[in-house]
Each structure stands twice: as C-alpha cells, then as structure tokens.
Coordinates of C-alpha atoms in Angstrom, one line a residue:
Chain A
X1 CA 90.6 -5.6 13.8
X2 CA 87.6 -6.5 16.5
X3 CA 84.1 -7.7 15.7
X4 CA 82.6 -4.6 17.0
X5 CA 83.4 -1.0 16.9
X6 CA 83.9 1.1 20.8
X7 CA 82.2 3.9 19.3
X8 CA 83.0 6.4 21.9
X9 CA 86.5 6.0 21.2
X10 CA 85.9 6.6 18.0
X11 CA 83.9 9.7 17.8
X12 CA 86.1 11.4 20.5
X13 CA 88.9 10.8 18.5
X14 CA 88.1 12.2 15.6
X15 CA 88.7 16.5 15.3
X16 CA 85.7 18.6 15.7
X17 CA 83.6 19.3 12.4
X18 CA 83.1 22.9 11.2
X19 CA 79.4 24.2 10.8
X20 CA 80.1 25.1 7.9
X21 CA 82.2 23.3 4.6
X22 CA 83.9 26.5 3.3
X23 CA 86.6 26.4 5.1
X24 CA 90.7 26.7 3.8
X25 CA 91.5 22.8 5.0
X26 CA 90.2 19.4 6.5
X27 CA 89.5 19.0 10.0
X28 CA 91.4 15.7 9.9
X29 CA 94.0 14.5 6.7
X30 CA 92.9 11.6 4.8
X31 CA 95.7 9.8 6.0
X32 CA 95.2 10.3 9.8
X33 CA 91.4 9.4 9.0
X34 CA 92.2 6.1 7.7
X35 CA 94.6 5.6 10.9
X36 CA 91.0 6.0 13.0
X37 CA 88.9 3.8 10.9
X38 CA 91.1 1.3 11.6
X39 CA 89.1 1.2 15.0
X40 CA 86.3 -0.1 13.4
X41 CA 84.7 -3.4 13.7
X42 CA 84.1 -5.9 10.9
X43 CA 80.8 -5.2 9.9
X44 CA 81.2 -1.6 10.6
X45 CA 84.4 -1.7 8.7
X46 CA 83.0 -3.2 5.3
X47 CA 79.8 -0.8 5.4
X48 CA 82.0 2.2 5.5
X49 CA 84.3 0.5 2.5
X50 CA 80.8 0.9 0.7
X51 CA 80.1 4.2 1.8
X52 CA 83.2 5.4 0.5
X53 CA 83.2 4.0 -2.5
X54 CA 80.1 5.2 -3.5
X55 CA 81.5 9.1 -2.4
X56 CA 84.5 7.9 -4.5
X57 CA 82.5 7.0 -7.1
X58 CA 80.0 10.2 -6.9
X59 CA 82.8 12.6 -6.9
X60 CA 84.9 11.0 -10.4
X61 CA 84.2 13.7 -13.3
X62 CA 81.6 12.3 -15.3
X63 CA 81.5 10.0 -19.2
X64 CA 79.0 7.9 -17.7
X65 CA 75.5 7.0 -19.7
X66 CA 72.0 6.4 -18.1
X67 CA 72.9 3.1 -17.9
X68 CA 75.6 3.4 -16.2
X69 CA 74.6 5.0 -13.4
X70 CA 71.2 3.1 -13.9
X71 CA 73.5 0.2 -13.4
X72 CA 75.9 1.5 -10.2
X73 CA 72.5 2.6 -8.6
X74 CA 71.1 -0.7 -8.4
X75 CA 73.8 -2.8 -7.6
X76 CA 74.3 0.0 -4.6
X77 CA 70.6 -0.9 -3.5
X78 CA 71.1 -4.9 -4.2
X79 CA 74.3 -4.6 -1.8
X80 CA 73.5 -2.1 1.2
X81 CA 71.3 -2.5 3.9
X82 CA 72.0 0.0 6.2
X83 CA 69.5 3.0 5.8
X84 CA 71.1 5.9 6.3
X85 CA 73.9 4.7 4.0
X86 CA 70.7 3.9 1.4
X87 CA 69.5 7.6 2.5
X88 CA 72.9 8.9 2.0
X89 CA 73.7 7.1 -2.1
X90 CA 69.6 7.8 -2.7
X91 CA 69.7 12.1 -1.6
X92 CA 73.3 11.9 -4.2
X93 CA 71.6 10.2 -7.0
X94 CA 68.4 12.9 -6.3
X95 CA 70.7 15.8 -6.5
X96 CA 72.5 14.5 -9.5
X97 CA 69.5 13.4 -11.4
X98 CA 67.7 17.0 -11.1
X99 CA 70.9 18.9 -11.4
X100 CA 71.5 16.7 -14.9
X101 CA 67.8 17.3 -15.6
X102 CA 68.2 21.2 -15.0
X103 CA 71.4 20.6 -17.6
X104 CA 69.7 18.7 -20.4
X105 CA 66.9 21.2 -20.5
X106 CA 68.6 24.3 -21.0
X107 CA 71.0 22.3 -23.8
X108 CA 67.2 21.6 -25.2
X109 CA 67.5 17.5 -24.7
X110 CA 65.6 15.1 -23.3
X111 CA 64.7 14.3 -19.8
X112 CA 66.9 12.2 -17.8
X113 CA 65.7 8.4 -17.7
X114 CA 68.0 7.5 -14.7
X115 CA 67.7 7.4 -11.8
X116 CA 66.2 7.6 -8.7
X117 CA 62.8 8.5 -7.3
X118 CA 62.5 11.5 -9.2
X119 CA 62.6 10.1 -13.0
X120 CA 59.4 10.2 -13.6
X121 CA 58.5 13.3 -11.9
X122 CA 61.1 15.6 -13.8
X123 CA 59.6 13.8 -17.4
X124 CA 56.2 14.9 -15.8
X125 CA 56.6 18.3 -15.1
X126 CA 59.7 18.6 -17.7
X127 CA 57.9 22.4 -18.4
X128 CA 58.3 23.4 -15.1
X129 CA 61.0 25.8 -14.1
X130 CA 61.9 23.8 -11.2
X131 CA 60.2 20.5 -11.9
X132 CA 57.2 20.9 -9.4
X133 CA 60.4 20.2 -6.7
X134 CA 61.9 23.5 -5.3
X135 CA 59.6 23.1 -2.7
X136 CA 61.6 19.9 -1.0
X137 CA 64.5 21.1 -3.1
X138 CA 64.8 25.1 -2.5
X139 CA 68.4 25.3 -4.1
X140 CA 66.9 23.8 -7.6
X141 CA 65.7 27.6 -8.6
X142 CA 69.4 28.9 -7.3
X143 CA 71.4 26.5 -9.1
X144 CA 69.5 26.9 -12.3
X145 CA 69.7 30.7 -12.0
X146 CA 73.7 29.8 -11.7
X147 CA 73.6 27.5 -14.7
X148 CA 72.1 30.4 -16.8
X149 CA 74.7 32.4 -16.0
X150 CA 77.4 30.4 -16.1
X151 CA 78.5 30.1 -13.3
X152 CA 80.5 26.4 -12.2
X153 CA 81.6 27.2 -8.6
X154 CA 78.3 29.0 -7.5
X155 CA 76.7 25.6 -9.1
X156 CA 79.0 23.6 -7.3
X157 CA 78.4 25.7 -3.9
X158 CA 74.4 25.4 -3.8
X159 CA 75.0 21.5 -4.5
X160 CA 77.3 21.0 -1.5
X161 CA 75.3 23.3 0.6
X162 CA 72.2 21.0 0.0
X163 CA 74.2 18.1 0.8
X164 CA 76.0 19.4 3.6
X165 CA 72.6 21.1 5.4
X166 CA 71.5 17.6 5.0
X167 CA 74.0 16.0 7.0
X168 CA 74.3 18.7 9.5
X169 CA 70.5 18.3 10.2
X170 CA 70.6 14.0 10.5
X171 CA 73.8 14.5 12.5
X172 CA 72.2 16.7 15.3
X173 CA 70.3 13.0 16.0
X174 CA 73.3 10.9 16.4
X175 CA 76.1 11.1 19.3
X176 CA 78.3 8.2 19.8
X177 CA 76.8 5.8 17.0
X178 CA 77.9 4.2 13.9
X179 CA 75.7 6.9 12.5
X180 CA 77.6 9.4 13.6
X181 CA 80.8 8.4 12.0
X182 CA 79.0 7.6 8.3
X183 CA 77.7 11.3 9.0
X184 CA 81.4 12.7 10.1
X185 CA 83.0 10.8 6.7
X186 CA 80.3 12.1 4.3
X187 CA 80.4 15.5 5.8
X188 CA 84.2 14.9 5.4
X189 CA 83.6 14.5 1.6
X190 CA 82.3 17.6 1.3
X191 CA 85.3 19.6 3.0
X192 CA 87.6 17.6 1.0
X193 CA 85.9 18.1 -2.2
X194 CA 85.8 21.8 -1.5
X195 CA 89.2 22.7 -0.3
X196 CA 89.8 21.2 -3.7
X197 CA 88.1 23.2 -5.9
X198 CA 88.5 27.0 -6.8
X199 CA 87.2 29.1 -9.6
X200 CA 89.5 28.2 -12.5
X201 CA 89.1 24.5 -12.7
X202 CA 85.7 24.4 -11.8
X203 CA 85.0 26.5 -14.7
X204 CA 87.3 23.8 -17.0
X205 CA 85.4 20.8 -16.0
X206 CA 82.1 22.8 -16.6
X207 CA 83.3 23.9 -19.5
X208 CA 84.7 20.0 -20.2
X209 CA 81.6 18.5 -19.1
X210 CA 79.3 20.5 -21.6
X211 CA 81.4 19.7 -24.5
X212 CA 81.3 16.2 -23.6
X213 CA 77.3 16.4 -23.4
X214 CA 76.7 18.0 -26.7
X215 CA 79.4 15.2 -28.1
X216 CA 77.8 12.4 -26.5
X217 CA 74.1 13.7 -28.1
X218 CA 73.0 14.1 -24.4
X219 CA 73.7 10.8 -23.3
X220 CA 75.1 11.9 -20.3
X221 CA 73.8 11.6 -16.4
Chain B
X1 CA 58.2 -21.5 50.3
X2 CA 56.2 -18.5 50.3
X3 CA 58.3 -17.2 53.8
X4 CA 61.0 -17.9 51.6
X5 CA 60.4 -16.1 48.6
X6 CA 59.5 -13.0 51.0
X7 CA 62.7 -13.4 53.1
X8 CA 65.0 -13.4 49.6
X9 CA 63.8 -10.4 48.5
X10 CA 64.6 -9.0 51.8
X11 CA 68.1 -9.8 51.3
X12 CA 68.4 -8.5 47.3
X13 CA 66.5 -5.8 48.6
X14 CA 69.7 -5.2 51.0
X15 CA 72.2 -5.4 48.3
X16 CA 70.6 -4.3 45.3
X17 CA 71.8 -0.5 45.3
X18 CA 75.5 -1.6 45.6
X19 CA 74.4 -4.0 43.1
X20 CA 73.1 -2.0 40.2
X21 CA 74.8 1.5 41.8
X22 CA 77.5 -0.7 40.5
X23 CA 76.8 -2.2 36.9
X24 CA 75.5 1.6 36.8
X25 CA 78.6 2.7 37.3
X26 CA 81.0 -0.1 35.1
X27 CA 78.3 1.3 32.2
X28 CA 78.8 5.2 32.5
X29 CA 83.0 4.9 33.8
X30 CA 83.1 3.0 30.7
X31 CA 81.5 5.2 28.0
X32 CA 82.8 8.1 29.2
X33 CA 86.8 6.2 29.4
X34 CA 86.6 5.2 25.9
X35 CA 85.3 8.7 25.0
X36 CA 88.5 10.3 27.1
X37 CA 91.0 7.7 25.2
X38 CA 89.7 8.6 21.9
X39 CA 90.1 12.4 23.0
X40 CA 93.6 11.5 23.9
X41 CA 94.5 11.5 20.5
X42 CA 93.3 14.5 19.3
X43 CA 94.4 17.1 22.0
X44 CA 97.7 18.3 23.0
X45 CA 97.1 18.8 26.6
X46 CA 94.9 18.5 29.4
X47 CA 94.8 14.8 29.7
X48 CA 94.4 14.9 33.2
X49 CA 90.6 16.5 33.0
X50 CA 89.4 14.3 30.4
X51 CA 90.2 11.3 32.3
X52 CA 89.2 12.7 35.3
X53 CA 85.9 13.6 34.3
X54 CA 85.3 10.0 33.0
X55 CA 85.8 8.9 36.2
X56 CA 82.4 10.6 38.2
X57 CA 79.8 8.1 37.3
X58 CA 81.8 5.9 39.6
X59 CA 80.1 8.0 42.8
X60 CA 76.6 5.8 42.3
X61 CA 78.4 2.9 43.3
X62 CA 79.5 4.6 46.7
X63 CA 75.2 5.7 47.1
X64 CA 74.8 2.4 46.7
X65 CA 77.1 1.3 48.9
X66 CA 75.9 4.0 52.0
X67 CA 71.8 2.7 51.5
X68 CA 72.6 -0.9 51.7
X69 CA 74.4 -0.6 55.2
X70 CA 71.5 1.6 56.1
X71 CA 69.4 -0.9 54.9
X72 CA 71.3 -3.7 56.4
X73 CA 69.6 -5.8 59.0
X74 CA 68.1 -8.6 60.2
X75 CA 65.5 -9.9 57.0
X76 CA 62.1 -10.6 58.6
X77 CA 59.0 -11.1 56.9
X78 CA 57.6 -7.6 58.1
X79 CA 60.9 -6.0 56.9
X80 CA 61.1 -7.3 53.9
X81 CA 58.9 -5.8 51.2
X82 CA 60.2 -2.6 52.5
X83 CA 63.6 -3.7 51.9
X84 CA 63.1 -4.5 48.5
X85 CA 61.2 -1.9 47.6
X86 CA 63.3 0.8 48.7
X87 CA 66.8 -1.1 47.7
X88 CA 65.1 -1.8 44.2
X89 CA 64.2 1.5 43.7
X90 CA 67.2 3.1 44.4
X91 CA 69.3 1.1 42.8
X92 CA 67.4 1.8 39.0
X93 CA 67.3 5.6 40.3
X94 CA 71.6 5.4 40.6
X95 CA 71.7 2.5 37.2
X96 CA 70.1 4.8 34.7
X97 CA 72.1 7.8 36.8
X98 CA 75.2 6.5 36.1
X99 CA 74.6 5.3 32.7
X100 CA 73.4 8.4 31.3
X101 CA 75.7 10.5 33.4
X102 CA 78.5 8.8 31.3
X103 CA 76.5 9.6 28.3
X104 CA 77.0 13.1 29.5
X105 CA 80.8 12.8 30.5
X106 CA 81.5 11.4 27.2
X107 CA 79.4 14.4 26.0
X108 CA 81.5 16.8 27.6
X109 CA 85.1 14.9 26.7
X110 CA 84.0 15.1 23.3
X111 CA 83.4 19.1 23.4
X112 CA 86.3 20.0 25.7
X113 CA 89.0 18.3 23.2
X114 CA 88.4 21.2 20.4
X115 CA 86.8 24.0 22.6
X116 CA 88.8 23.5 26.5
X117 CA 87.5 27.0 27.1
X118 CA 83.8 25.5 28.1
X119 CA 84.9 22.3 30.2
X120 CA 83.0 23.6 33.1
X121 CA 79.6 24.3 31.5
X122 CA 79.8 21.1 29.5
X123 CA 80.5 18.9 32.4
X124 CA 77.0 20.6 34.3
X125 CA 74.5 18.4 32.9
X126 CA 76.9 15.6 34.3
X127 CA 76.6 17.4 37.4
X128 CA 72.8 18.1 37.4
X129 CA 72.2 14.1 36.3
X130 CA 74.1 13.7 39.9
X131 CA 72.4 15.5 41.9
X132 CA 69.4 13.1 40.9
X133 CA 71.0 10.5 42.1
X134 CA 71.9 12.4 45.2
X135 CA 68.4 12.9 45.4
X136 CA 67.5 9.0 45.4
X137 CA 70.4 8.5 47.5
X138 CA 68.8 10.8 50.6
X139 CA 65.6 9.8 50.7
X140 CA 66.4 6.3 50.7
X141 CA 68.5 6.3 53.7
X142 CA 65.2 8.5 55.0
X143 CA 62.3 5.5 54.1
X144 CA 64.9 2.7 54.5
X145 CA 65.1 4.4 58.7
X146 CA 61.4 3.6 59.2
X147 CA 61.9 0.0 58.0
X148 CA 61.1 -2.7 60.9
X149 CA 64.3 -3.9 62.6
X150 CA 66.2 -1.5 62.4
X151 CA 70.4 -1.3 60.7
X152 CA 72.1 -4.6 62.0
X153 CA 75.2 -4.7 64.7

C-alpha cells in the first residue's frame, strides 16, 4: 500500500455508475471492488474503512435505542474529519431520524430524541404533517403517504431515491478526487442494498420492525 | 549586476517554452496514463486508443520546442525583455494546455471504457484545448520574428 492514492487510476478503473439505482445487479461485485481499493493510499484507505462502516452500520436491521444511535453518532463526529464523509453519516442520520419520527407518530408515540440536526425541529412542529420539512425534504409527504398504506418497498424506494439524488447531484462536482470514489462507494451502497431487496421481505422486516417498536414501548430509532 | 539580471532573463526567456511546454506536458501525459491503466482493467478491448489518447498532451512540449529555436539568438540587452516576455508567455499558455488537456484525456478514457461508441466526441474538448495551444504556439513564432537579433547560426 502507498502513502497516497493515483486517483486517476482509480476512478478509471472502476465500471461506469448507472443514473439510476433500480437496476437488476452491481456495476462492480463486492469482491472486485475491494480488489480496487486496495489502490488506495493510507490515509485515503482508513477514511473509506470509516465510510464503510458507517454504511455497514446504517444498513443492519434495527434493535437499537436513542442512545444507541445517540451514542454511534457522536463517536462518528469525534472520529471523522473529512466533510463530505461528515455530510454523507449526517444526511443518513437526517433521513433516519425523520423517517423514525414519521413512524412514532402514526404508532401515537413520542418524538424522537436522537439524533441529528433535526431533533428539535420534529418535537417542534411534531403536529405538522411533514414536520415544517418537506420543503428541503420533498419525499417526507411521499413516504408517509406509503407508511399509511403500508407499503415497505415504496418506503424503502423514496428513501433510497433521496439518498441516491443526493449523491448523484455532489458527484456531478467531483472528477478524479478522493471525493469521487467516497461518492462511487456510497452510491454503490445503494445498488447493493437494492438488488437485495424485493417485495416479500421488505414487507417481513416492516412487518418485524413494527412489532419490535410496539414491544420495545417505542424505544426504538 | 543590473546588465546581468536583464541578460538572464534573456536566456530563460529562450528556453522557457521547452521548459514548462515540458513539465506541461509530464503533468497532462501523466493524468491522462494513469486514467488509461485504470481503464485497462475494466474493458475488454481497445487498449490501443486509450493509451493513445493519453499520450497528446505530449505535443506542447514539441510547441515549446519550435518557439525556443525561433527565439534562439544572441541575448542582448535590447533583445532581452522581448525574449522573456514572449518565451514566458507561451510557455504558461502550453503548461496550463497540457495540464488541463490531460484533465480532458483522462475525461474522455474514463467515458470511452463503458460507452466506446462516443470516443471521438469525448476526445474534442482535448482537441479544442489544443488548438489553444496552437494558437499560443503561432503567434509566438510571429512576435518572437520582430525580436532584435534575429534566430542564431
């Protein structure tokens, strides 16, 4: 392993990434995409050990509390410096706290208290249909219309979509950068998790996911 | 010392556009190299364009080469702010040229390797970025003729 990453190599190297995530496979195996970060340097490498983790973590089916993900947030902050990474963990956490918001209120519990920048927002406008935040968040009134209705893979579409727009917008900006490859590998996640999932257990690990909230008296983010 | 200060820039003047058509050139070559290796293993075919391509920001270095024998002469104080003027000049006109030329190969490499089909319209702003350095190139071999002195024997 080098000190520094030859970024151009890199980026050519890795297959070309669809416009859109709703396609039937990867662009790239998980294998063969761990052969190519092997190019990276050092520094580059143990940033992208992070980033992945964090994706890792963010994609586990959920029995966490608050605090856990109270906890996992902030020693994600305490430990990363670069800021798209901090952009990339802080937009998850957003989506994850208002989609668990959007959760607890139709199942009549409280707000969330963790975690992110919109805490205190949502327990603000906890009335509000979409919290006072469709207008930064436009897929908050289309996923809540698919909660009603239950319906787990049309939830799990408008989440990814917002993600994946995201990505596809700050990835326009970057060419032959370390940027670009954090971009590729969480726009990667996305393909991955979706190729994944189809209608029948998506509606199970709704289905599990509920139970486990009313169990758990709402304790979960 | 001041004769001497005006007669050394007379001579960079000289060899600057080899000079930084050069490092212009080690720059783009390289970026747009590394971007055809990477390439390399993720096509099936074709190798022969993607390395060739990486290979045109090595023409600045030739420009270069052409406006410092033009501008090659015998260094006097009335030629020499001309010299370095012009050879200065140029030679950022064909750095920056050959840099972000193989900003554009590598560009280009990196769109040919999943969509072959459109190697000649993504290898034209590589072409255009030339021609700008074409452009440089010409009319310093015009401005570096009215220089005092003359090219040297």
């Amino acid at each position: 392993m080098t000190t520094s990453t030859n970024y151009y190599s890199l980026v050519a190297s890795l297959p070309y990434m669809p416009r859109w995530f709703d396609v039937d496979e990867v662009p790239i195996s998980r294998i063969r995409l761990e052969q190519r970060l092997k190019m990276l340097g050092e520094r580059d490498k143990s940033v992208v050990e992070q980033v992945q983790g964090f994706l890792h973590w963010d994609r586990q089916e959920s029995e966490r509390t608050d605090e856990d993900v109270q906890r996992e947030y902030t020693r994600l902050m305490n430990s990363i410096a670069n800021r798209l990474v901090r952009d990339i963990i802080n937009h998850r956490m957003d989506i994850r706290t208002v989609t668990c918001a959007l959760r607890r209120r139709r199942l009549s519990l409280e707000p969330p208290s963790a975690v992110g920048q919109y805490v205190s927002h949502i327990q603000k406008n906890w009335q509000h249909p979409d919290f006072r935040l469709a207008r930064e968040h436009t897929w908050i009134p289309r996923v809540s219309k698919h909660l009603e209705s239950n319906q787990p893979l049309d939830v799990e579409r408008e989440l990814l979509t917002a993600t994946w727009n995201r990505w596809v917008k700050l990835a326009d900006n970057f060419h032959f950068s370390f940027e670009t490859i954090l971009l590729y590998l969480a726009r990667w996640e996305i393909v991955d998790r979706w190729t994944r999932l189809d209608a029948a257990p998506g509606r199970q690990r709704f289905d599990r996911l509920l139970a486990q909230t009313l169990e758990s008296d709402g304790d979960v983010a | 010392m001041e004769t001497f200060v005006i007669l050394s820039l007379g001579w960079a003047g000289i060899f600057l556009p080899t000079a930084l058509g050069a490092i212009g050139s080690i720059v783009g070559c390289a970026r747009a190299g590394q971007a055809a290796s990477g390439a390399l293993l993720d096509v099936e075919g074709g190798y022969g364009r993607l390395v060739g391509a990486s290979a045109l920001p090595s023409s600045q270095t030739i420009y270069g080469i052409v406006v410092t024998m033009q501008l090659n002469r015998v260094v006097t104080i009335e030629a020499s702010p001309g010299l370095f003027a012009v050879g200065l000049l140029v030679g950022l006109a064909l750095i920056f040229s050959a840099i972000l030329q193989g900003s554009c190969c590598a560009s280009a490499i990196n769109t040919t390797k999943s969509k072959p089909e459109v190697f000649g319209l993504a290898i034209a702003p590589a072409a255009i970025v030339e021609g700008f350095a074409v452009f440089a190139f010409i009319f310093a071999m015009i401005v570096g003729g009215g220089i005092p002195g003359g090219p040297a024997n």
